[in-house]
């Protein structure tokens, strides 16, 4: 029968050549390296290499060609002798007869083996640990690709076992295990850093005095209660991470590494990463680019692929008395459990279980939350300063006592005349956020953002050193299948790998980028149109609420308008976010990025721009445009020559900005937290309910681990994108308009304390275990954070200068008030400020379409002849009526000058702080240099010791050989 050649990676084919010829397809090979079978004691580099510690590769049979295609053909011939069926179902263990669900046999004497078999973490032999699980359906039409892929997996040395699902006979689980030889070979190819000597720290003489002082301080601290935010290492010893020197793994120098046990030398995250590395490089079809698990997942050959959780996260026994059952249980008890919300995060344990990429996210989230403490405290103090100085505020006093000042109506026809004293409450609330400490807080938050980012660099450097990421570099990424399919006809040589690859022409790339940029611009116009609709709603409904029959709404028509507009705006924001995700996905795919990282960066930038503009567009309108271009009574500017633009409240526009930010921030964070935890909880609850109805109340507890994990929700398709995006948008809300809402850092802090535990609970209990990935930093998000920090300085300068009354008060105090020319200002210098900011309008000058229906006699006893409005204009009896006064131009010049001075001062401080704070701590730099020196010395001494030992053994053998002669 004609055989079709199938290519596969040739790494390690010689090692398993004999095994391939004699493999039985009925069961996988038994694992020979169980703890009871092969104890390994290689603890120090000075110890000699045991005979069993060096895996020697078997030589290939004589005459075997190195040609990959010949090897593939011979592989198929050896496989065809067993006559496997589609998908190699002879490896399949039916769920009804599965050994993992049966009682441990009498041959399995160790309790660990029985527990591993019952928990579903091992093969049916109870020894081979499951490192990866693939899931497919029998009804899938891609059986030939799977068959070839699985044969090439076994050719790479991975062991395989299949098992049908308990809940569905159509679902098949493919369990994979990497033997010791495969792990060693690929750990060397991937340059995985492994420990080879415990760390010891060098202490210079000049630090001896400090060490004695520290000992006395520690002795004194022994009398004090322990820090409640730290974990007790005595009761939870698994939290302790033994620091060791590491080096890239090498099979030739295996005797240098600390190997207590072959089964635990490579931890589960490393084993999973190695298996995934193999799966990404195994071919499934004849062709140059028909390779990798991701392509099989994209064409539905496999339904899912994931590593297993390490058992249940719950236990009947207390972790403090019986210890943790597994690392997942330990993570739940000391991280994901709500009872430890005040504790520090066990970052080393998170990294050990989920990998460095997820560990860095939680490290950044914890660092951001910790840095919010000083910002929240200062913001709360600014708010309390406004509370305590409320009774001494001259402006709010004058507003509350101005019962004789009649204000002009705020809308056409339906809005009545009102006394200025009616806005007393709003004036007091405005003072809580617009007081003398606001400018200081704005400067503080700009500096805080810089300090946060600069110290995060240092924190990231320390984590990179502790997690062996300093010298780690990302591998050359594979080309995306979509890019490959689009540009497969035109190729050019890759300058790094030296291999031909698909090439996208410069003109094609530019044209696609232009179309994508046009799409982004169009979607921003959609946001502006939505804001325009909100503006029309506010203009129309303010008159409607003013004519409402309920006195409560009629008397607070502007507040009711603002509140309902914010709620409608929030609904529009959430609806547009769904649309923006689809548009960003379409535009990113239209650009045809070459690699996955390029795709992620492009998609991230688009989604951030869309959501940032969507979330903040209405806030920008209220902060900088509301009430600025309305005109004056008698000459109002109108929208489409019909609707009069909305005016600010007599107490100012800051109250509207405060309501916008407060409502949007609270609703957004509440919705995010609900969707983040509520959706997977509901999905998993529904799955458990269906299983209880079909299999009984306690059926799921007896399921093997792969079945339990398959029933959990998969991680988001975009990885950590949604997690980062929420926090970055929150960071923008916390910094950009913080001058108008000093309580924003406090709300963000409270939300993040909950967010950390929500994310932890979701990762540990509700999601399948994600692939442990490595990363050196948070990627493109750091650049976005820096951009937000720059934007926050500009927006806060404009909020203080334009939106708040800080500059008009300052100009009045030094130029027009009672203290003018004296060189100082205080509350007594603000006497008469309210009257100075109000202009006079003659009622008979009203336009016919804006004239009120009543003349005010029902409220004031006589018709109103003059009313007041907020502006700096001449009275109607002057030579140039209703023209701007000199005070208006003084205030405008002061506002522009403040913006320039504020921005330059804050940017100077930011750059100075960034220059003074080094990215790498000095002690860390010294430790890195000394560690590099010590590693070289130890490797050199270990080699000398090995050579000396071999020389001594040779001398002994030569002496024994001479003694044999007579």
Tab-separated table of C-alpha atoms in Angstrom, residues 442-868:
chain	number	residue	atom	x	y	z
A	442	UNK	CA	-3.051	68.007	41.060
A	443	UNK	CA	0.717	68.561	41.263
A	444	UNK	CA	1.021	65.702	43.736
A	445	UNK	CA	-0.829	63.263	41.450
A	446	UNK	CA	1.314	64.229	38.454
A	447	UNK	CA	4.447	63.546	40.498
A	448	UNK	CA	2.844	60.402	41.922
A	449	UNK	CA	2.269	58.979	38.429
A	450	UNK	CA	5.952	59.479	37.600
A	451	UNK	CA	7.137	57.970	40.883
A	452	UNK	CA	4.801	55.019	40.380
A	453	UNK	CA	6.196	54.246	36.928
A	454	UNK	CA	9.847	54.802	37.886
A	455	UNK	CA	9.655	52.619	40.983
A	456	UNK	CA	7.783	49.988	39.004
A	457	UNK	CA	10.844	49.774	36.758
A	458	UNK	CA	12.936	49.030	39.832
A	459	UNK	CA	10.405	46.528	41.137
A	460	UNK	CA	10.297	44.830	37.736
A	461	UNK	CA	14.092	44.624	37.718
A	462	UNK	CA	14.097	42.945	41.138
A	463	UNK	CA	11.446	40.457	40.032
A	464	UNK	CA	13.360	39.824	36.824
A	465	UNK	CA	16.443	39.005	38.863
A	466	UNK	CA	14.606	36.794	41.354
A	467	UNK	CA	12.752	34.970	38.574
A	468	UNK	CA	15.790	34.553	36.272
A	469	UNK	CA	14.419	36.844	33.568
A	470	UNK	CA	17.382	39.214	33.268
A	471	UNK	CA	19.050	37.295	30.439
A	472	UNK	CA	15.835	35.842	29.025
A	473	UNK	CA	14.968	36.809	25.482
A	474	UNK	CA	11.895	35.895	23.505
A	475	UNK	CA	12.357	33.305	20.812
A	476	UNK	CA	11.898	34.163	17.168
A	477	UNK	CA	8.142	34.077	16.755
A	478	UNK	CA	6.332	31.957	14.218
A	479	UNK	CA	4.467	33.659	11.412
A	480	UNK	CA	0.698	33.878	11.826
A	481	UNK	CA	-1.200	31.381	9.625
A	482	UNK	CA	-3.373	34.191	8.208
A	483	UNK	CA	-0.291	36.151	7.134
A	484	UNK	CA	1.193	32.998	5.694
A	485	UNK	CA	-1.882	32.160	3.665
A	486	UNK	CA	-2.199	35.709	2.324
A	487	UNK	CA	1.426	36.245	1.235
A	488	UNK	CA	2.700	32.720	0.561
A	489	UNK	CA	3.389	33.473	-3.118
A	490	UNK	CA	6.017	36.129	-2.406
A	491	UNK	CA	8.982	35.232	-0.201
A	492	UNK	CA	12.220	36.733	1.008
A	493	UNK	CA	15.047	35.589	3.275
A	494	UNK	CA	14.612	36.119	7.020
A	495	UNK	CA	17.743	37.982	8.241
A	496	UNK	CA	17.649	36.170	11.599
A	497	UNK	CA	16.844	32.561	10.737
A	498	UNK	CA	18.212	32.653	7.189
A	499	UNK	CA	15.128	30.845	5.888
A	500	UNK	CA	12.654	32.012	3.225
A	501	UNK	CA	9.379	33.324	4.568
A	502	UNK	CA	6.278	35.115	3.207
A	503	UNK	CA	6.778	38.808	2.561
A	504	UNK	CA	4.321	41.723	2.605
A	505	UNK	CA	5.094	44.505	0.152
A	506	UNK	CA	5.608	48.002	1.554
A	507	UNK	CA	2.836	49.519	-0.576
A	508	UNK	CA	0.379	46.831	0.522
A	509	UNK	CA	1.275	47.414	4.169
A	510	UNK	CA	0.925	51.199	3.855
A	511	UNK	CA	-2.442	50.948	2.119
A	512	UNK	CA	-3.757	48.629	4.822
A	513	UNK	CA	-2.494	50.940	7.570
A	514	UNK	CA	-4.196	53.917	5.909
A	515	UNK	CA	-7.504	52.051	5.722
A	516	UNK	CA	-7.110	50.976	9.357
A	517	UNK	CA	-6.338	54.545	10.459
A	518	UNK	CA	-9.395	55.747	8.551
A	519	UNK	CA	-11.496	53.173	10.380
A	520	UNK	CA	-10.140	54.358	13.722
A	521	UNK	CA	-10.925	57.975	12.805
A	522	UNK	CA	-14.441	57.002	11.737
A	523	UNK	CA	-15.106	55.217	15.032
A	524	UNK	CA	-13.872	58.277	16.939
A	525	UNK	CA	-16.409	60.300	14.938
A	526	UNK	CA	-19.060	57.795	16.054
A	527	UNK	CA	-18.084	58.548	19.664
A	528	UNK	CA	-18.340	62.280	18.997
A	529	UNK	CA	-21.774	61.702	17.457
A	530	UNK	CA	-22.826	59.823	20.600
A	531	UNK	CA	-21.619	62.737	22.733
A	532	UNK	CA	-23.529	65.112	20.463
A	533	UNK	CA	-26.655	63.042	21.095
A	534	UNK	CA	-26.092	63.304	24.850
A	535	UNK	CA	-25.722	67.086	24.498
A	536	UNK	CA	-29.047	67.299	22.633
A	537	UNK	CA	-30.641	65.151	25.336
A	538	UNK	CA	-29.376	67.486	28.065
A	539	UNK	CA	-30.599	70.575	26.203
A	540	UNK	CA	-34.075	69.160	25.573
A	541	UNK	CA	-34.703	67.498	28.932
A	542	UNK	CA	-33.645	70.446	31.085
A	543	UNK	CA	-36.770	72.283	29.874
A	544	UNK	CA	-38.870	69.154	30.290
A	545	UNK	CA	-37.751	68.632	33.875
A	546	UNK	CA	-38.290	72.348	34.588
A	547	UNK	CA	-41.967	71.915	33.625
A	548	UNK	CA	-42.354	68.623	35.529
A	549	UNK	CA	-45.340	68.346	37.863
A	550	UNK	CA	-43.216	66.932	40.717
A	551	UNK	CA	-41.803	69.785	42.731
A	552	UNK	CA	-38.663	67.820	43.684
A	553	UNK	CA	-37.649	67.285	40.057
A	554	UNK	CA	-38.890	70.727	38.971
A	555	UNK	CA	-36.757	72.492	41.565
A	556	UNK	CA	-33.682	70.352	40.752
A	557	UNK	CA	-34.120	70.122	37.010
A	558	UNK	CA	-30.423	70.591	36.207
A	559	UNK	CA	-29.258	67.891	38.624
A	560	UNK	CA	-31.914	65.501	37.286
A	561	UNK	CA	-30.762	66.251	33.747
A	562	UNK	CA	-27.118	65.595	34.609
A	563	UNK	CA	-27.876	62.355	36.484
A	564	UNK	CA	-30.048	60.829	33.772
A	565	UNK	CA	-27.609	61.940	31.063
A	566	UNK	CA	-24.723	60.230	32.874
A	567	UNK	CA	-26.705	56.991	33.218
A	568	UNK	CA	-27.678	57.025	29.527
A	569	UNK	CA	-24.075	57.814	28.651
A	570	UNK	CA	-22.927	54.775	30.641
A	571	UNK	CA	-25.345	52.514	28.742
A	572	UNK	CA	-24.073	53.909	25.435
A	573	UNK	CA	-20.489	53.338	26.573
A	574	UNK	CA	-21.155	49.674	27.340
A	575	UNK	CA	-22.978	49.115	24.030
A	576	UNK	CA	-20.281	50.828	21.989
A	577	UNK	CA	-17.580	48.779	23.737
A	578	UNK	CA	-19.083	45.635	22.201
A	579	UNK	CA	-19.070	47.278	18.774
A	580	UNK	CA	-15.526	48.579	19.209
A	581	UNK	CA	-14.174	45.141	20.005
A	582	UNK	CA	-15.520	43.773	16.728
A	583	UNK	CA	-14.262	46.788	14.774
A	584	UNK	CA	-10.798	46.596	16.369
A	585	UNK	CA	-10.643	42.892	15.567
A	586	UNK	CA	-11.633	43.543	11.955
A	587	UNK	CA	-9.155	46.397	11.482
A	588	UNK	CA	-6.309	44.445	13.093
A	589	UNK	CA	-6.920	41.444	10.851
A	590	UNK	CA	-7.139	43.824	7.898
A	591	UNK	CA	-3.619	45.064	8.661
A	592	UNK	CA	-2.313	41.469	8.460
A	593	UNK	CA	0.325	41.638	11.250
A	594	UNK	CA	3.197	39.223	10.734
A	595	UNK	CA	3.481	37.671	14.219
A	596	UNK	CA	1.214	37.171	17.204
A	597	UNK	CA	2.998	39.832	19.282
A	598	UNK	CA	2.534	42.386	16.487
A	599	UNK	CA	-1.129	41.415	16.298
A	600	UNK	CA	-1.556	41.787	20.068
A	601	UNK	CA	0.162	45.197	20.139
A	602	UNK	CA	-1.946	46.516	17.260
A	603	UNK	CA	-5.180	45.186	18.746
A	604	UNK	CA	-4.278	46.511	22.196
A	605	UNK	CA	-3.593	50.014	20.902
A	606	UNK	CA	-6.875	50.148	18.961
A	607	UNK	CA	-8.982	48.835	21.817
A	608	UNK	CA	-7.381	51.253	24.260
A	609	UNK	CA	-7.956	54.226	21.934
A	610	UNK	CA	-11.576	53.230	21.321
A	611	UNK	CA	-12.456	52.591	24.938
A	612	UNK	CA	-10.496	55.565	26.261
A	613	UNK	CA	-12.254	57.969	23.888
A	614	UNK	CA	-15.594	56.272	24.518
A	615	UNK	CA	-15.220	56.474	28.296
A	616	UNK	CA	-13.820	60.006	28.545
A	617	UNK	CA	-15.439	61.925	25.670
A	618	UNK	CA	-18.440	63.075	27.733
A	619	UNK	CA	-16.128	63.938	30.608
A	620	UNK	CA	-14.023	66.128	28.304
A	621	UNK	CA	-17.192	67.846	27.074
A	622	UNK	CA	-18.366	68.655	30.598
A	623	UNK	CA	-14.910	69.753	31.733
A	624	UNK	CA	-13.996	72.045	28.861
A	625	UNK	CA	-17.088	72.860	26.764
A	626	UNK	CA	-20.163	72.847	29.021
A	627	UNK	CA	-21.293	76.438	29.619
A	628	UNK	CA	-18.325	77.938	27.730
A	629	UNK	CA	-20.032	78.796	24.426
A	630	UNK	CA	-23.632	79.530	25.428
A	631	UNK	CA	-23.547	83.275	24.752
A	632	UNK	CA	-25.502	85.569	27.084
A	633	UNK	CA	-29.161	86.299	27.855
A	634	UNK	CA	-30.706	87.996	24.862
A	635	UNK	CA	-28.066	86.609	22.483
A	636	UNK	CA	-27.812	82.892	23.164
A	637	UNK	CA	-25.912	80.560	20.834
A	638	UNK	CA	-28.220	77.803	19.655
A	639	UNK	CA	-27.768	74.250	18.395
A	640	UNK	CA	-29.061	73.914	14.827
A	641	UNK	CA	-30.545	77.379	15.413
A	642	UNK	CA	-33.140	75.775	17.659
A	643	UNK	CA	-31.962	74.578	21.068
A	644	UNK	CA	-30.206	76.835	23.512
A	645	UNK	CA	-26.951	75.312	24.729
A	646	UNK	CA	-26.845	74.175	28.317
A	647	UNK	CA	-25.463	76.528	30.943
A	648	UNK	CA	-23.549	75.718	34.091
A	649	UNK	CA	-25.190	75.901	37.471
A	650	UNK	CA	-24.835	79.245	39.262
A	651	UNK	CA	-22.321	77.569	41.578
A	652	UNK	CA	-20.147	76.464	38.620
A	653	UNK	CA	-19.578	73.515	36.272
A	654	UNK	CA	-17.381	71.489	38.620
A	655	UNK	CA	-20.390	69.864	40.281
A	656	UNK	CA	-21.411	68.408	36.886
A	657	UNK	CA	-17.894	67.061	36.299
A	658	UNK	CA	-17.853	65.533	39.767
A	659	UNK	CA	-21.179	63.767	39.178
A	660	UNK	CA	-20.025	62.499	35.762
A	661	UNK	CA	-16.801	61.013	37.123
A	662	UNK	CA	-18.309	59.584	40.301
A	663	UNK	CA	-21.257	57.837	38.632
A	664	UNK	CA	-19.255	56.505	35.658
A	665	UNK	CA	-16.406	55.236	37.848
A	666	UNK	CA	-18.663	53.462	40.347
A	667	UNK	CA	-20.941	51.936	37.699
A	668	UNK	CA	-18.037	50.865	35.473
A	669	UNK	CA	-16.129	49.151	38.265
A	670	UNK	CA	-19.267	47.475	39.609
A	671	UNK	CA	-20.185	46.179	36.143
A	672	UNK	CA	-16.644	44.955	35.464
A	673	UNK	CA	-16.470	43.064	38.750
A	674	UNK	CA	-19.850	41.465	38.133
A	675	UNK	CA	-18.994	40.366	34.596
A	676	UNK	CA	-15.519	39.240	35.613
A	677	UNK	CA	-16.685	36.855	38.318
A	678	UNK	CA	-20.431	36.543	37.769
A	679	UNK	CA	-20.284	35.255	34.208
A	680	UNK	CA	-17.886	32.313	34.818
A	681	UNK	CA	-19.686	31.522	38.090
A	682	UNK	CA	-23.028	31.292	36.303
A	683	UNK	CA	-21.539	29.231	33.460
A	684	UNK	CA	-19.843	26.767	35.814
A	685	UNK	CA	-22.962	26.564	38.008
A	686	UNK	CA	-25.069	25.708	34.981
A	687	UNK	CA	-22.589	23.003	33.943
A	688	UNK	CA	-22.592	21.483	37.442
A	689	UNK	CA	-26.388	21.567	37.488
A	690	UNK	CA	-26.574	19.726	34.163
A	691	UNK	CA	-24.108	17.090	35.368
A	692	UNK	CA	-26.008	16.591	38.638
A	693	UNK	CA	-29.209	16.029	36.692
A	694	UNK	CA	-27.575	13.487	34.378
A	695	UNK	CA	-25.153	11.649	36.680
A	696	UNK	CA	-26.285	12.314	40.257
A	697	UNK	CA	-25.508	14.725	43.050
A	698	UNK	CA	-21.905	13.682	43.794
A	699	UNK	CA	-20.842	12.452	40.382
A	700	UNK	CA	-18.519	15.342	39.545
A	701	UNK	CA	-16.453	14.773	42.695
A	702	UNK	CA	-15.388	11.374	41.297
A	703	UNK	CA	-14.458	12.732	37.874
A	704	UNK	CA	-10.768	12.653	36.939
A	705	UNK	CA	-8.935	15.955	36.926
A	706	UNK	CA	-8.908	16.349	33.151
A	707	UNK	CA	-12.694	15.996	33.087
A	708	UNK	CA	-13.128	18.576	35.860
A	709	UNK	CA	-10.803	21.068	34.144
A	710	UNK	CA	-12.524	20.602	30.803
A	711	UNK	CA	-15.825	21.606	32.427
A	712	UNK	CA	-14.287	24.880	33.652
A	713	UNK	CA	-14.296	28.046	31.573
A	714	UNK	CA	-11.305	28.680	29.289
A	715	UNK	CA	-9.224	31.778	29.796
A	716	UNK	CA	-10.136	34.839	27.726
A	717	UNK	CA	-9.234	34.585	24.060
A	718	UNK	CA	-7.055	37.684	24.425
A	719	UNK	CA	-5.227	36.463	27.539
A	720	UNK	CA	-4.547	39.199	30.078
A	721	UNK	CA	-5.748	41.949	27.744
A	722	UNK	CA	-9.075	42.549	29.505
A	723	UNK	CA	-7.405	42.542	32.927
A	724	UNK	CA	-4.836	45.143	31.922
A	725	UNK	CA	-7.353	47.273	30.010
A	726	UNK	CA	-9.638	47.683	33.025
A	727	UNK	CA	-6.769	48.780	35.232
A	728	UNK	CA	-5.269	51.142	32.637
A	729	UNK	CA	-8.622	52.868	32.103
A	730	UNK	CA	-8.984	53.146	35.858
A	731	UNK	CA	-5.487	54.631	36.066
A	732	UNK	CA	-6.597	57.239	33.525
A	733	UNK	CA	-9.692	58.076	35.560
A	734	UNK	CA	-7.540	58.325	38.682
A	735	UNK	CA	-5.031	60.761	37.198
A	736	UNK	CA	-6.538	62.695	34.279
A	737	UNK	CA	-9.408	64.543	36.049
A	738	UNK	CA	-8.263	64.075	39.610
A	739	UNK	CA	-8.387	67.841	40.242
A	740	UNK	CA	-12.176	67.638	39.938
A	741	UNK	CA	-12.567	64.388	41.907
A	742	UNK	CA	-9.977	63.940	44.692
A	743	UNK	CA	-11.733	60.801	45.944
A	744	UNK	CA	-10.927	58.907	42.718
A	745	UNK	CA	-7.729	57.303	44.150
A	746	UNK	CA	-9.675	56.121	47.205
A	747	UNK	CA	-12.377	54.498	45.075
A	748	UNK	CA	-9.694	52.923	42.882
A	749	UNK	CA	-7.917	51.554	45.961
A	750	UNK	CA	-11.066	49.967	47.350
A	751	UNK	CA	-11.877	48.488	43.952
A	752	UNK	CA	-8.377	47.067	43.483
A	753	UNK	CA	-8.372	45.362	46.867
A	754	UNK	CA	-11.482	43.520	45.683
A	755	UNK	CA	-10.097	43.124	42.153
A	756	UNK	CA	-6.996	41.239	43.289
A	757	UNK	CA	-9.047	38.621	45.127
A	758	UNK	CA	-11.604	38.418	42.305
A	759	UNK	CA	-8.870	37.737	39.769
A	760	UNK	CA	-7.177	35.264	42.098
A	761	UNK	CA	-10.450	33.409	42.753
A	762	UNK	CA	-11.171	33.328	39.024
A	763	UNK	CA	-7.739	32.013	38.046
A	764	UNK	CA	-7.659	29.349	40.773
A	765	UNK	CA	-11.248	28.118	40.812
A	766	UNK	CA	-13.228	29.186	37.730
A	767	UNK	CA	-10.797	28.995	34.814
A	768	UNK	CA	-8.791	26.213	33.302
A	769	UNK	CA	-5.133	26.447	34.122
A	770	UNK	CA	-3.531	28.793	31.553
A	771	UNK	CA	-0.298	27.980	29.821
A	772	UNK	CA	2.640	29.160	31.985
A	773	UNK	CA	4.369	31.754	29.816
A	774	UNK	CA	7.461	33.850	30.348
A	775	UNK	CA	7.687	37.640	29.986
A	776	UNK	CA	10.126	40.325	31.101
A	777	UNK	CA	7.669	43.224	31.513
A	778	UNK	CA	4.060	44.272	30.958
A	779	UNK	CA	4.661	45.052	27.284
A	780	UNK	CA	2.965	47.894	25.432
A	781	UNK	CA	0.933	48.822	28.505
A	782	UNK	CA	3.924	50.591	30.049
A	783	UNK	CA	4.100	53.022	27.120
A	784	UNK	CA	0.352	53.645	27.430
A	785	UNK	CA	0.787	54.401	31.139
A	786	UNK	CA	3.492	56.940	30.332
A	787	UNK	CA	1.206	58.582	27.751
A	788	UNK	CA	-1.609	58.815	30.315
A	789	UNK	CA	0.824	60.413	32.782
A	790	UNK	CA	1.681	63.141	30.262
A	791	UNK	CA	-1.979	63.678	29.346
A	792	UNK	CA	-2.945	63.965	33.024
A	793	UNK	CA	-0.638	66.966	33.495
A	794	UNK	CA	-2.256	68.801	30.574
A	795	UNK	CA	-5.864	68.001	31.518
A	796	UNK	CA	-5.413	68.884	35.186
A	797	UNK	CA	-3.853	72.200	34.193
A	798	UNK	CA	-6.906	72.989	32.046
A	799	UNK	CA	-9.361	71.766	34.709
A	800	UNK	CA	-7.836	74.043	37.343
A	801	UNK	CA	-7.499	77.010	34.977
A	802	UNK	CA	-10.793	76.759	33.056
A	803	UNK	CA	-13.297	74.534	34.868
A	804	UNK	CA	-12.659	75.546	38.466
A	805	UNK	CA	-12.877	79.036	39.963
A	806	UNK	CA	-9.326	78.974	41.294
A	807	UNK	CA	-7.941	81.549	38.812
A	808	UNK	CA	-10.899	83.999	38.999
A	809	UNK	CA	-10.637	83.968	42.795
A	810	UNK	CA	-6.897	84.540	42.631
A	811	UNK	CA	-7.291	87.469	40.225
A	812	UNK	CA	-10.032	89.011	42.339
A	813	UNK	CA	-8.060	88.645	45.575
A	814	UNK	CA	-4.915	90.335	44.225
A	815	UNK	CA	-6.439	92.836	41.763
A	816	UNK	CA	-10.045	93.733	42.558
A	817	UNK	CA	-10.803	92.671	46.148
A	818	UNK	CA	-10.359	94.477	49.455
A	819	UNK	CA	-6.724	93.293	49.619
A	820	UNK	CA	-5.811	94.508	46.115
A	821	UNK	CA	-2.249	95.777	46.028
A	822	UNK	CA	-1.384	94.494	49.523
A	823	UNK	CA	0.446	91.374	48.252
A	824	UNK	CA	-1.477	88.792	50.254
A	825	UNK	CA	-4.792	86.966	50.042
A	826	UNK	CA	-7.130	85.291	52.490
A	827	UNK	CA	-10.796	84.624	53.083
A	828	UNK	CA	-11.448	88.219	54.070
A	829	UNK	CA	-9.935	89.294	50.738
A	830	UNK	CA	-12.767	87.432	48.937
A	831	UNK	CA	-15.539	89.678	50.226
A	832	UNK	CA	-17.688	90.794	47.299
A	833	UNK	CA	-16.340	88.098	44.960
A	834	UNK	CA	-19.744	86.631	44.068
A	835	UNK	CA	-21.177	89.996	43.120
A	836	UNK	CA	-18.091	90.752	41.014
A	837	UNK	CA	-18.546	87.567	38.957
A	838	UNK	CA	-22.213	88.263	38.141
A	839	UNK	CA	-23.297	90.554	35.344
A	840	UNK	CA	-26.616	92.430	35.069
A	841	UNK	CA	-29.224	91.800	32.359
A	842	UNK	CA	-32.350	93.828	31.606
A	843	UNK	CA	-35.380	91.543	31.289
A	844	UNK	CA	-36.961	93.542	28.464
A	845	UNK	CA	-33.949	92.623	26.277
A	846	UNK	CA	-34.927	88.884	26.215
A	847	UNK	CA	-35.538	87.226	22.872
A	848	UNK	CA	-39.121	86.207	22.257
A	849	UNK	CA	-38.263	82.477	22.112
A	850	UNK	CA	-36.345	82.544	25.405
A	851	UNK	CA	-38.560	84.869	27.461
A	852	UNK	CA	-39.896	83.157	30.626
A	853	UNK	CA	-43.617	82.421	30.842
A	854	UNK	CA	-43.863	84.208	34.190
A	855	UNK	CA	-42.528	87.622	35.089
A	856	UNK	CA	-41.539	86.537	38.598
A	857	UNK	CA	-44.310	88.358	40.444
A	858	UNK	CA	-45.597	85.070	41.897
A	859	UNK	CA	-42.221	84.468	43.588
A	860	UNK	CA	-40.939	87.955	44.383
A	861	UNK	CA	-44.178	89.975	44.705
A	862	UNK	CA	-43.409	92.254	41.781
A	863	UNK	CA	-42.253	91.793	38.186
A	864	UNK	CA	-38.557	91.226	37.732
A	865	UNK	CA	-36.837	94.070	35.826
A	866	UNK	CA	-33.182	92.922	36.118
A	867	UNK	CA	-31.591	89.500	36.606
A	868	UNK	CA	-27.999	88.332	37.020
